[in-house]
Every structure is written in C-alpha cells, then in structure tokens.
Amino acid sequence: MIEFKKVSKVYGDGTTALKDITLSVKKGEFLFLVGPSGSGKSTFIKLIIREIYATSGSILVAGRNICNLKTNRIPQLRRNIGCVFQDFKLLPNKTIFENVAFALEVIGKSGYVIKVQVPQVLQLVGLHNKMKSYPYQLSGGEQQRVSIARAFVNRPPVLLADEPTGNLDPVTSDGIMKLLSRISLVGTTVIMATHNRSVVNSMRRRVVELERGEIVRDQKRGVYGS
Amino acid sequence: MIRPKYFFGETFSGLKRNFLMCFTAITTVAITLFIVGLFSIVVYDIQSVMSSIERQVELAVYLEDNISEELKEYIGNEIKSWDETGEVKYISKEKAMEKFKEQMEGSSILKEIQGNPLPASFEIRLTDSKKVDQVALRFLDRDGNYIKGVDEVVYGKSYVSKLFSITAVIGTITFLIIIVLVLSTIVLIFNTIRLSIHARRKEVEVMKLVGATNWFVRTPFLFEGFFEGFAGSVISVVALYFMSNFLIIKGERAIVDTMHIKELAVLGSSNAIIYIYAAILVAGGLIGILSSGFALKRYLKV
C-alpha cells in the first residue's frame, strides 16, 4: 500500500530528518512508528500526505509515485488518507456531527450521503448519542474518537495517526487503540507514530523504530524497547 | 460539486467574524472610489466645458471708421481665405449699435450716447481655437502696429490659455491621487482577507487535511473580497449620484449663466456619467477580487 524507496528528507535549515528510508507497508497492516522526539516520525507522516516534499527517493501510495504529483492532484491523494493528530484538530464552533460532516462537505459529497455516513461512523466510534454536543463538552478520549470518525468517514484505505494517545490517560488510550485496530481489521492500513510504550507492547504489531532519521529496527510482532 | 449555499454561508460568516475590519475595507473602497469618481466627473466636466468654449473662441477685428470699401472687402476676403477660419461675420456700425442697444436696454447710458461711436467689425470663428494667437498676429505689421484699416483685434487670449493649463494640472494631480488611493484600498482589502484567513486558519487546515481542492478553500475568501469591493463601490456610486445631481449640475448652471455660454455640454444631459458609474462598480469588484487573491496566494499556500 505504501512504499518508501531510499527516501531522504533534508529541511531548509540543513537538518536531515530522514536518511535513505526503504520500507514497505502492506494493505491492512498495522504499523507502529516509534523512536525518540526528533527521530523523524512526524516527517515520515508528513511525507505521505505530501505536506512536505522528499529531498530524494520515491514514495508510492497505492502504486502511485506521489513525489511527482502535481499540486492540483494533492487533494485527491489526501481524500484517500485519513489523519489523526495528538491535538484532535476539531473545530470548536461546530457540533460533533458538523465536525465529521465537514470532512465530507469540503470534498463535495451530497447532503444525503452526509446524513447517512456521519451517524454510521459516529456509531462505530460510540458517540452517536453525542452528535449535537460541542467539542468542549466532550472528554479528551471522546474528542479523539470524533477526530478518528472524521478521518475515517470517507473510508480511506490508509489512516495515519500522529501521537493519537499523546494527550490521553492509559485507560482512554486503550479505547482508542481498540478502535484503531478494529479499523485496521476491515482492511485499512494504519500507521501510528507514538511514544507510548504500553500501547505498543499490548498490541504486538509490526514496530519500526527510527533513530536520527534511520530505521534501526523493523519487527513483525514487536514491542516498544528492544 | 457546486454548492452555492455553502460558499455564501462561509462568505457571510467570514464577513460577520471580522465585522470591523470588513467595515473599514468597505468604507475605504467607498471613499476611494468616491474621490476617484468625483475627480473623473469634474475633469470630464471641465473638459467638456473647455471644448465648448474652444468651439466658441472668436476674434473680433474692429475696423477704423474711415476705412475704404475696397480695403474692407480686401480684408474680408483675406480672412475667408485662411485655413483656420471657420466662419466670418461682418458687423456694420449700425448693426453694432443695434446689438448694443439690445444689451443695454433701459440703461441711462443710451441717452448719453451721441451719434454712433461703435466700430464696424469682422467676427471670426476659428476651426482650431489653439491657433488664435497665430491668426491675431496676422493683423499686425512688422513694427507691431495694426495694419491699415484695423483699429484693434480682441480675443479671449489669457483665459483660454489659462484654462488649458489648469485642466492639464488637475488631470495630473487626479491621476496621482487615484493611484495612491487605489493602492491603499488594495492594501486594506488585502489585510482584511488575511485576517479572515487567520480567523479561519483551523478550518482551512482541516479542509486541506481532508482533501478539499484549492478552489474550494479559496472561493469563500474571494467572494468576501468581491463583496467588500463591490459594496464599497455601490456606496460611492450612490453618493456620487446625489453629489452630481445637487452640486455639480447647479455649479454648471452658474458657470453657464455667468459666462454667457450657450452651447455648453452640460453633464446632466450627457450619459458619460453612466459610464463613470459603471467603471466604478467594475473597479470595486475587481479591486476586491484581486487583492484577496493576492492575500490568499501568500497566506494560504493551498
């Protein structure tokens, strides 16, 4: 589903964030990206949604090289990749329903599709009874579930999560992880960057460890530390 | 894919959000375009007054009383042969007196006049009023005296050339003022849109994240800029309409009355002002769209 071939990223100020990364992620795979701050996890994720360019190498998403993608094709790429962040990025002046619906609205889906799909996905994350609430009325874990619902409402084949449990307590994190693994079970490729040791250890999924921009470990059913 | 309801909703929520900034932008556009329009109208007006004055520039060649018939005929034919001459009228002493009496009717001055002190004259209307000096010079000999048979040549020399230079100066000043004002309007709308983007940066971020197209993100901001520019220009056109109806046309009447110019191209009767209004409306919309487009390019990077 996602293939990195000898990808390097050097930022404008000269820091090398990623060095010669070659990695392949299969469809439906669940992959943890671990490593200390500054090891290149976020850069990895930003490269996949073409927020930044690779300095060299090529990145294939669903067989398509996204490095030479024209600017006006980027929206199409992003519609196939759901994104979840540590800070949720919910719109405070919109209700839960509207927040999720917004993702469909801006890609031009009809009102009918929105009315059907949004309650469905909110049911999936267990928040269908809070559709009319505003983000500030929800707990952190609930807010993160809304943001997952928003990322997944369009049924993208790939879901990227950058520290989704970074702001949450262990029990809540557990709930989020269960949700993500359910999403991966239906065939979605999930890539999750995290510092969270217990989350990684409890899941026993593929673990890729980065250090100073290089892959130092790639284990099929790994744990956080080696 | 086209969702007018969404775009209009977003546009107006943007306008509501930075009401004060938006209000300032509209006001600036209105004031700017009002001044631009006012100057355009005034310059146009002066120019049309000028050209009608130009068409009326006349030379009066007063003849000596004791001029011989042959000389009078010779001078008349000579004037007619010039290219610059449009129309020549001979006014005899008697005719001059008649006209004088008409103008001075009821005045006591008429009783004091004995005989006919008024000279006969040729009234020359020129095809090109700028050549009035040249033509006048032909009635002088080498020493600067009037040629034989001619007593005096009179024409509105000084005020004509003054008017020419005044309109030129007004035109230049107007042009400079307009440039400065248009630039400041662009900067203001630019800033308003930038603030609007700033206020909505979270939404924009999410939009980009879930794969909204660039035009989808841009359109509400362009609408907002257009609305601000257009609203401002509508206000200025309304103000100009009242202004020109009450002030300028009255002023023109005053000029017409004091200067005894009959064939004046009065603004009120011309549809040039409609074109000025249309140009202002188009300019307002364009300034709005262009400056918001410029702001988006730098600050949205979609």
XYZ file of C-alpha atoms in Angstrom:
528
model
C 0.000 0.000 0.000
C 2.760 2.372 0.969
C 6.321 2.055 -0.241
C 9.333 4.192 0.638
C 12.321 3.735 -1.677
C 15.581 5.280 -0.486
C 13.719 8.342 0.819
C 15.701 11.181 2.370
C 14.450 14.463 3.701
C 16.719 17.397 4.414
C 14.981 20.527 5.697
C 15.815 24.005 4.528
C 17.969 24.679 7.579
C 20.163 21.676 6.806
C 18.820 19.161 9.344
C 18.484 15.688 7.972
C 15.168 14.326 9.202
C 15.140 11.066 7.254
C 18.067 9.213 5.713
C 17.718 6.598 2.995
C 14.490 5.068 4.269
C 13.270 1.976 2.443
C 10.089 0.475 3.814
C 7.006 -1.279 2.568
C 3.634 -1.381 4.314
C 1.038 -3.885 3.088
C -2.689 -3.311 2.744
C -4.478 -3.746 6.076
C -1.240 -3.744 8.030
C -0.959 -2.026 11.428
C 2.397 -0.370 11.906
C 3.870 1.445 14.900
C 6.470 4.069 14.248
C 8.489 4.521 17.427
C 11.558 6.468 18.417
C 12.563 9.496 20.456
C 11.461 13.036 19.593
C 13.240 14.306 16.537
C 13.849 10.850 15.136
C 11.761 11.607 12.037
C 8.360 10.113 12.847
C 6.362 13.224 12.017
C 8.419 13.840 8.901
C 7.542 10.318 7.778
C 3.835 11.065 8.165
C 4.001 14.484 6.553
C 5.721 12.960 3.524
C 2.850 10.536 2.959
C 0.229 13.302 2.796
C 2.595 15.457 0.714
C 2.639 18.241 3.273
C 6.367 18.272 2.532
C 8.481 17.002 -0.348
C 11.066 14.240 -0.167
C 14.547 15.507 -0.964
C 15.369 12.269 -2.772
C 13.936 8.819 -3.333
C 10.365 7.917 -4.187
C 7.204 7.265 -2.180
C 4.472 5.090 -3.619
C 0.942 5.204 -2.259
C -1.359 2.600 -3.834
C 1.221 2.093 -6.569
C 1.390 5.785 -7.474
C 4.560 7.811 -7.005
C 3.398 10.826 -5.024
C 6.708 12.687 -5.270
C 5.959 13.914 -8.782
C 2.285 14.515 -8.077
C 1.009 17.821 -9.458
C -0.197 20.295 -6.829
C -3.761 20.080 -8.042
C -3.741 16.285 -7.544
C -2.790 16.529 -3.865
C -6.411 16.878 -2.635
C -7.207 13.594 -4.403
C -4.328 11.913 -2.540
C -5.464 13.273 0.810
C -9.001 12.041 0.292
C -7.553 8.553 0.389
C -5.623 9.107 3.606
C -7.268 9.766 6.952
C -5.286 11.731 9.527
C -5.497 11.774 13.313
C -3.442 14.092 15.498
C -2.455 14.495 19.100
C -4.379 17.780 19.374
C -7.522 16.423 17.622
C -7.899 19.498 15.393
C -11.660 19.735 15.890
C -13.488 22.946 15.028
C -14.767 24.398 18.309
C -17.745 26.252 16.834
C -19.174 23.180 15.129
C -21.058 20.279 16.732
C -19.712 16.732 16.635
C -21.984 15.934 13.718
C -20.905 19.067 11.861
C -17.233 18.382 12.522
C -17.458 14.986 10.894
C -19.825 16.211 8.182
C -17.370 18.997 7.344
C -14.891 16.428 6.025
C -17.500 15.202 3.562
C -18.814 18.656 2.710
C -15.468 20.008 1.615
C -14.939 17.136 -0.785
C -18.328 17.811 -2.323
C -20.427 14.938 -1.004
C -24.196 15.379 -1.194
C -26.375 16.118 1.812
C -27.884 12.662 1.512
C -24.511 10.908 1.748
C -23.639 13.071 4.752
C -26.876 12.217 6.543
C -26.231 8.514 6.103
C -22.486 8.221 6.607
C -21.920 10.552 9.554
C -24.240 8.779 12.041
C -22.801 5.473 10.826
C -19.226 6.401 11.605
C -20.215 8.036 14.897
C -21.900 4.767 15.822
C -18.636 3.000 15.033
C -16.697 5.201 17.471
C -19.517 5.016 20.017
C -20.552 8.667 20.002
C -23.837 8.538 18.107
C -25.649 9.843 21.194
C -23.457 12.965 21.341
C -23.909 14.204 17.798
C -25.307 17.551 18.903
C -22.635 18.246 21.532
C -19.757 20.627 21.005
C -16.122 19.502 21.330
C -15.618 21.345 24.634
C -18.436 19.290 26.180
C -16.522 16.080 25.468
C -13.622 14.408 27.264
C -10.220 14.112 25.593
C -10.788 10.499 24.660
C -14.174 11.313 23.165
C -12.708 14.176 21.191
C -10.046 11.895 19.780
C -12.753 9.424 18.776
C -14.508 12.246 16.928
C -11.321 13.048 15.081
C -10.904 9.373 14.187
C -14.500 9.349 12.974
C -13.718 12.375 10.822
C -10.609 10.746 9.408
C -12.468 7.522 8.670
C -15.872 8.787 7.491
C -14.719 8.787 3.885
C -13.489 5.154 4.273
C -9.922 5.911 3.205
C -7.623 2.925 2.540
C -4.906 4.498 4.714
C -5.143 6.008 8.200
C -2.242 7.974 9.672
C -2.110 8.729 13.375
C 0.495 11.048 14.847
C 0.634 10.512 18.624
C -3.131 9.953 18.914
C -2.810 8.934 22.570
C -0.314 11.676 23.441
C -2.851 13.672 25.464
C -4.807 10.785 26.927
C -4.651 8.632 30.065
C -3.879 4.871 29.786
C -7.467 3.639 30.047
C -8.709 6.082 27.430
C -5.719 5.273 25.237
C -6.748 1.651 25.379
C -10.149 2.531 23.989
C -8.581 4.494 21.156
C -6.258 1.608 20.312
C -9.154 -0.849 20.204
C -10.897 1.486 17.792
C -7.846 1.791 15.553
C -7.296 -1.946 15.477
C -10.928 -2.505 14.515
C -10.441 -0.043 11.688
C -7.376 -1.947 10.515
C -9.282 -5.219 10.665
C -11.629 -4.029 7.924
C -8.636 -3.667 5.581
C -7.429 -0.154 6.354
C -3.693 0.356 6.521
C -2.895 2.110 9.807
C 0.394 3.840 10.535
C 0.724 5.213 14.030
C 3.617 7.271 15.348
C 3.889 7.073 19.124
C 5.963 7.351 22.286
C 3.502 5.282 24.230
C 5.340 2.186 25.436
C 2.404 0.316 26.978
C 0.203 0.821 23.927
C 2.836 -0.659 21.639
C 3.595 -3.537 23.971
C -0.046 -4.519 24.429
C -0.793 -4.609 20.707
C 2.057 -6.798 19.467
C 2.002 -5.423 15.928
C 4.744 -4.507 13.480
C 7.135 -1.983 15.010
C 9.531 0.236 13.068
C 11.979 2.159 15.212
C 13.585 5.318 13.944
C 16.663 6.959 15.339
C 18.171 10.108 13.923
C 16.301 9.555 10.686
C 17.299 5.969 10.143
C 15.470 2.684 10.640
C 17.218 0.821 13.434
C 14.641 -1.922 13.885
C 11.753 -3.459 11.947
C 9.960 -6.252 13.828
C 6.889 -8.233 12.775
C 5.319 -8.506 16.240
C 7.407 -6.092 18.211
C 7.452 -4.235 21.499
C 8.471 -0.653 22.272
C 12.022 -1.159 23.507
C 14.289 -3.915 22.228
C -19.785 19.784 -6.761
C -21.048 23.369 -6.961
C -22.532 24.304 -3.607
C -23.634 27.922 -3.646
C -25.289 27.631 -0.264
C -22.029 26.560 1.339
C -19.974 29.315 -0.303
C -22.405 32.093 0.532
C -22.740 30.810 4.081
C -18.972 30.779 4.506
C -18.603 34.191 2.895
C -21.039 35.834 5.238
C -19.781 34.106 8.341
C -16.353 35.457 7.347
C -17.772 38.941 6.980
C -19.502 38.696 10.329
C -16.410 37.418 12.069
C -14.236 40.427 11.280
C -17.021 42.888 11.008
C -14.917 45.870 11.987
C -12.148 45.094 9.529
C -14.648 44.387 6.798
C -16.478 47.605 7.585
C -13.199 49.510 7.327
C -12.404 47.921 3.992
C -15.833 48.748 2.581
C -15.586 52.305 3.843
C -12.157 52.743 2.321
C -13.275 51.418 -1.025
C -16.297 53.705 -0.852
C -14.253 56.801 -0.018
C -11.539 55.994 -2.523
C -13.864 55.321 -5.386
C -15.982 58.316 -4.427
C -12.978 60.596 -4.731
C -11.870 58.877 -7.917
C -15.370 59.249 -9.316
C -15.693 62.837 -8.225
C -12.439 63.774 -9.889
C -13.382 61.886 -13.027
C -16.675 63.718 -13.197
C -15.104 67.094 -12.538
C -12.309 66.533 -15.045
C -14.748 65.249 -17.621
C -16.948 68.219 -16.950
C -14.192 70.771 -17.210
C -13.045 69.138 -20.388
C -16.461 69.300 -21.960
C -16.865 72.896 -20.853
C -13.433 73.581 -22.285
C -14.191 72.062 -25.622
C -17.396 74.000 -25.912
C -15.524 77.154 -25.012
C -12.904 76.235 -27.548
C -15.546 75.903 -30.181
C -16.682 79.405 -29.323
C -13.390 81.232 -29.340
C -13.806 84.217 -31.549
C -11.689 87.006 -32.827
C -13.211 90.382 -33.176
C -11.392 92.594 -35.703
C -12.508 96.193 -35.202
C -12.140 98.390 -38.230
C -11.234 102.023 -38.414
C -14.176 104.308 -39.077
C -12.657 105.852 -42.164
C -11.773 102.573 -43.853
C -12.426 102.420 -47.598
C -14.877 99.906 -49.036
C -12.089 98.273 -51.096
C -9.863 97.752 -48.085
C -12.762 96.391 -46.052
C -13.557 93.924 -48.845
C -9.894 93.018 -49.206
C -9.526 92.268 -45.503
C -12.754 90.265 -45.511
C -11.631 88.141 -48.453
C -8.216 87.673 -46.944
C -9.763 86.354 -43.697
C -12.015 83.996 -45.611
C -9.029 82.522 -47.464
C -7.290 81.318 -44.304
C -7.496 77.634 -43.373
C -8.098 78.436 -39.718
C -11.182 80.451 -40.451
C -14.417 78.673 -39.751
C -16.967 81.412 -40.125
C -16.716 85.136 -40.703
C -19.416 87.633 -39.949
C -19.318 91.289 -40.862
C -20.912 93.580 -38.331
C -21.509 97.044 -39.626
C -21.528 100.141 -37.399
C -25.322 100.201 -37.482
C -25.620 96.544 -36.616
C -23.175 97.025 -33.742
C -25.268 99.852 -32.383
C -28.413 97.749 -32.601
C -26.787 94.965 -30.657
C -25.502 97.408 -28.093
C -28.921 98.887 -27.607
C -30.397 95.444 -27.157
C -27.908 94.579 -24.463
C -28.199 97.869 -22.635
C -31.935 98.280 -22.881
C -33.326 100.555 -20.210
C -29.933 101.802 -19.142
C -29.360 105.548 -18.861
C -26.124 105.203 -20.770
C -28.064 105.109 -24.034
C -29.281 108.685 -23.617
C -25.791 109.994 -23.235
C -24.515 108.496 -26.458
C -24.499 110.808 -29.366
C -24.104 109.519 -32.865
C -22.524 106.086 -33.277
C -19.166 105.616 -31.595
C -19.129 101.877 -32.263
C -16.774 100.497 -34.906
C -17.629 98.027 -37.648
C -16.016 94.635 -37.204
C -15.350 91.147 -38.522
C -16.198 88.340 -36.113
C -14.116 85.305 -36.892
C -14.846 81.855 -35.560
C -11.872 79.522 -35.823
C -11.698 75.849 -36.700
C -8.895 75.332 -34.200
C -9.041 77.631 -31.235
C -5.431 76.970 -30.263
C -4.314 78.932 -33.322
C -5.996 82.097 -32.115
C -2.654 83.811 -31.364
C -1.299 82.995 -34.782
C -4.320 84.418 -36.515
C -4.308 87.557 -34.387
C -0.693 88.208 -35.336
C -1.613 88.495 -38.981
C -3.304 91.805 -38.253
C -0.023 93.313 -37.136
C 2.717 94.730 -39.319
C 6.462 94.290 -38.761
C 6.610 97.055 -36.174
C 3.833 95.581 -34.117
C 1.197 98.085 -35.143
C -2.147 97.141 -36.551
C -2.284 97.068 -40.314
C -4.028 99.817 -42.134
C -7.810 99.829 -41.673
C -7.725 97.749 -38.491
C -8.270 99.545 -35.224
C -7.990 96.682 -32.773
C -8.136 92.861 -32.546
C -9.751 91.388 -29.449
C -9.962 87.806 -28.314
C -10.102 85.920 -25.023
C -6.455 85.117 -25.132
C -5.476 84.954 -21.499
C -8.333 82.953 -20.062
C -8.219 80.384 -22.826
C -4.584 79.501 -22.277
C -5.071 79.530 -18.514
C -7.923 77.070 -18.778
C -5.796 74.767 -20.888
C -3.035 74.648 -18.299
C -5.451 74.288 -15.351
C -7.120 71.213 -16.810
C -3.750 69.667 -17.526
C -2.669 70.166 -13.894
C -5.963 68.887 -12.491
C -5.662 65.816 -14.685
C -2.156 65.022 -13.416
C -2.995 65.586 -9.751
C -6.119 63.464 -10.058
C -4.162 60.670 -11.629
C -1.628 60.653 -8.780
C -4.325 60.794 -6.086
C -6.186 57.952 -7.736
C -3.076 55.761 -7.813
C -2.342 56.367 -4.129
C -5.950 55.727 -3.116
C -6.295 52.582 -5.174
C -3.089 51.219 -3.679
C -4.265 51.917 -0.133
C -7.581 50.220 -0.890
C -5.768 47.160 -2.164
C -3.629 47.038 0.985
C -6.722 47.320 3.183
C -8.697 44.586 1.497
C -5.538 42.516 1.436
C -5.258 42.870 5.207
C -8.928 42.141 5.785
C -8.710 38.911 3.865
C -5.516 37.987 5.658
C -7.256 38.476 9.000
C -10.181 36.493 7.748
C -7.862 33.648 6.815
C -6.195 33.929 10.181
C -9.539 33.684 11.961
C -10.371 30.606 9.954
C -6.935 29.008 9.878
C -8.123 25.946 11.782
C -10.891 25.302 9.330
C -8.533 25.862 6.449
C -6.080 23.412 7.976
C -8.767 20.774 8.364
C -10.026 21.425 4.850
C -6.590 20.855 3.414
C -6.161 17.770 5.545
C -9.298 16.038 4.338
C -8.555 16.895 0.724
C -10.564 19.988 -0.164
C -9.494 21.375 -3.531
C -7.674 24.692 -3.662
C -10.623 26.403 -5.257
C -12.925 25.118 -2.577
C -10.774 26.713 0.100
C -10.265 29.895 -1.875
C -13.746 30.659 -3.108
C -15.316 31.996 0.129
C -12.388 34.372 0.592
C -12.637 35.589 -2.998
C -16.355 36.148 -2.511
C -15.611 38.078 0.632
C -13.112 40.311 -1.171
C -15.504 40.817 -4.046
C -18.327 41.672 -1.691
C -16.220 44.245 0.139
C -15.046 45.864 -3.088
C -18.462 45.851 -4.679
C -20.334 47.094 -1.593
C -17.858 49.965 -1.332
C -18.301 50.900 -4.961
C -22.097 50.809 -4.684
C -21.939 53.220 -1.750
C -19.651 55.545 -3.674
C -21.881 55.495 -6.750
C -24.921 56.371 -4.651
C -23.008 59.222 -3.023
C -21.749 60.425 -6.396
C -25.239 60.338 -7.804
C -26.520 62.744 -5.166
C -23.387 64.805 -5.323
C -23.551 65.291 -9.063
C -27.261 65.947 -9.078
C -27.205 68.608 -6.431
C -23.814 70.216 -6.613
C -22.217 69.809 -9.964
C -25.191 70.482 -12.128
C -26.030 73.564 -10.080
C -22.435 74.703 -10.366
C -22.556 74.209 -14.073
C -25.685 76.298 -14.379
C -23.890 79.039 -12.505
C -20.961 78.843 -14.909
C -23.310 78.881 -17.859
C -25.112 81.910 -16.513
C -22.057 83.953 -15.653
C -20.053 83.176 -18.756
C -22.894 83.546 -21.261
C -22.001 80.283 -22.911
C -24.978 78.874 -24.650
C -23.749 75.658 -26.206
C -22.252 74.239 -23.061
C -22.103 70.447 -22.833
C -23.877 70.105 -19.541
C -23.060 66.936 -17.651
C -26.609 66.269 -16.613
C -27.628 65.869 -20.210
C -24.784 63.526 -21.061
C -24.650 59.797 -20.436
C -20.915 59.848 -19.830
C -21.705 59.829 -16.113
C -23.369 56.421 -16.543
C -20.091 55.083 -17.909
C -18.227 56.564 -14.955
C -20.620 54.821 -12.550
C -20.276 51.522 -14.396
C -16.495 51.811 -14.368
C -16.538 52.445 -10.606
C -18.666 49.357 -9.958
C -16.431 47.169 -12.086
C -13.308 48.645 -10.494
C -14.658 47.990 -6.978
C -15.349 44.333 -7.691
C -12.026 43.861 -9.426
C -10.018 45.534 -6.653
C -11.768 43.269 -4.132
C -11.126 40.043 -6.005
C -7.571 40.898 -6.993
C -6.422 41.953 -3.557
C -7.983 38.946 -1.853
C -6.473 36.682 -4.492
C -3.121 38.236 -3.746
C -3.590 37.776 0.014
C -4.572 34.139 -0.497
C -1.585 33.398 -2.646
C 0.792 34.435 0.083
C -1.003 33.263 3.170
C -2.919 30.177 2.231
C -0.400 28.227 0.186
C -3.021 25.655 -0.642
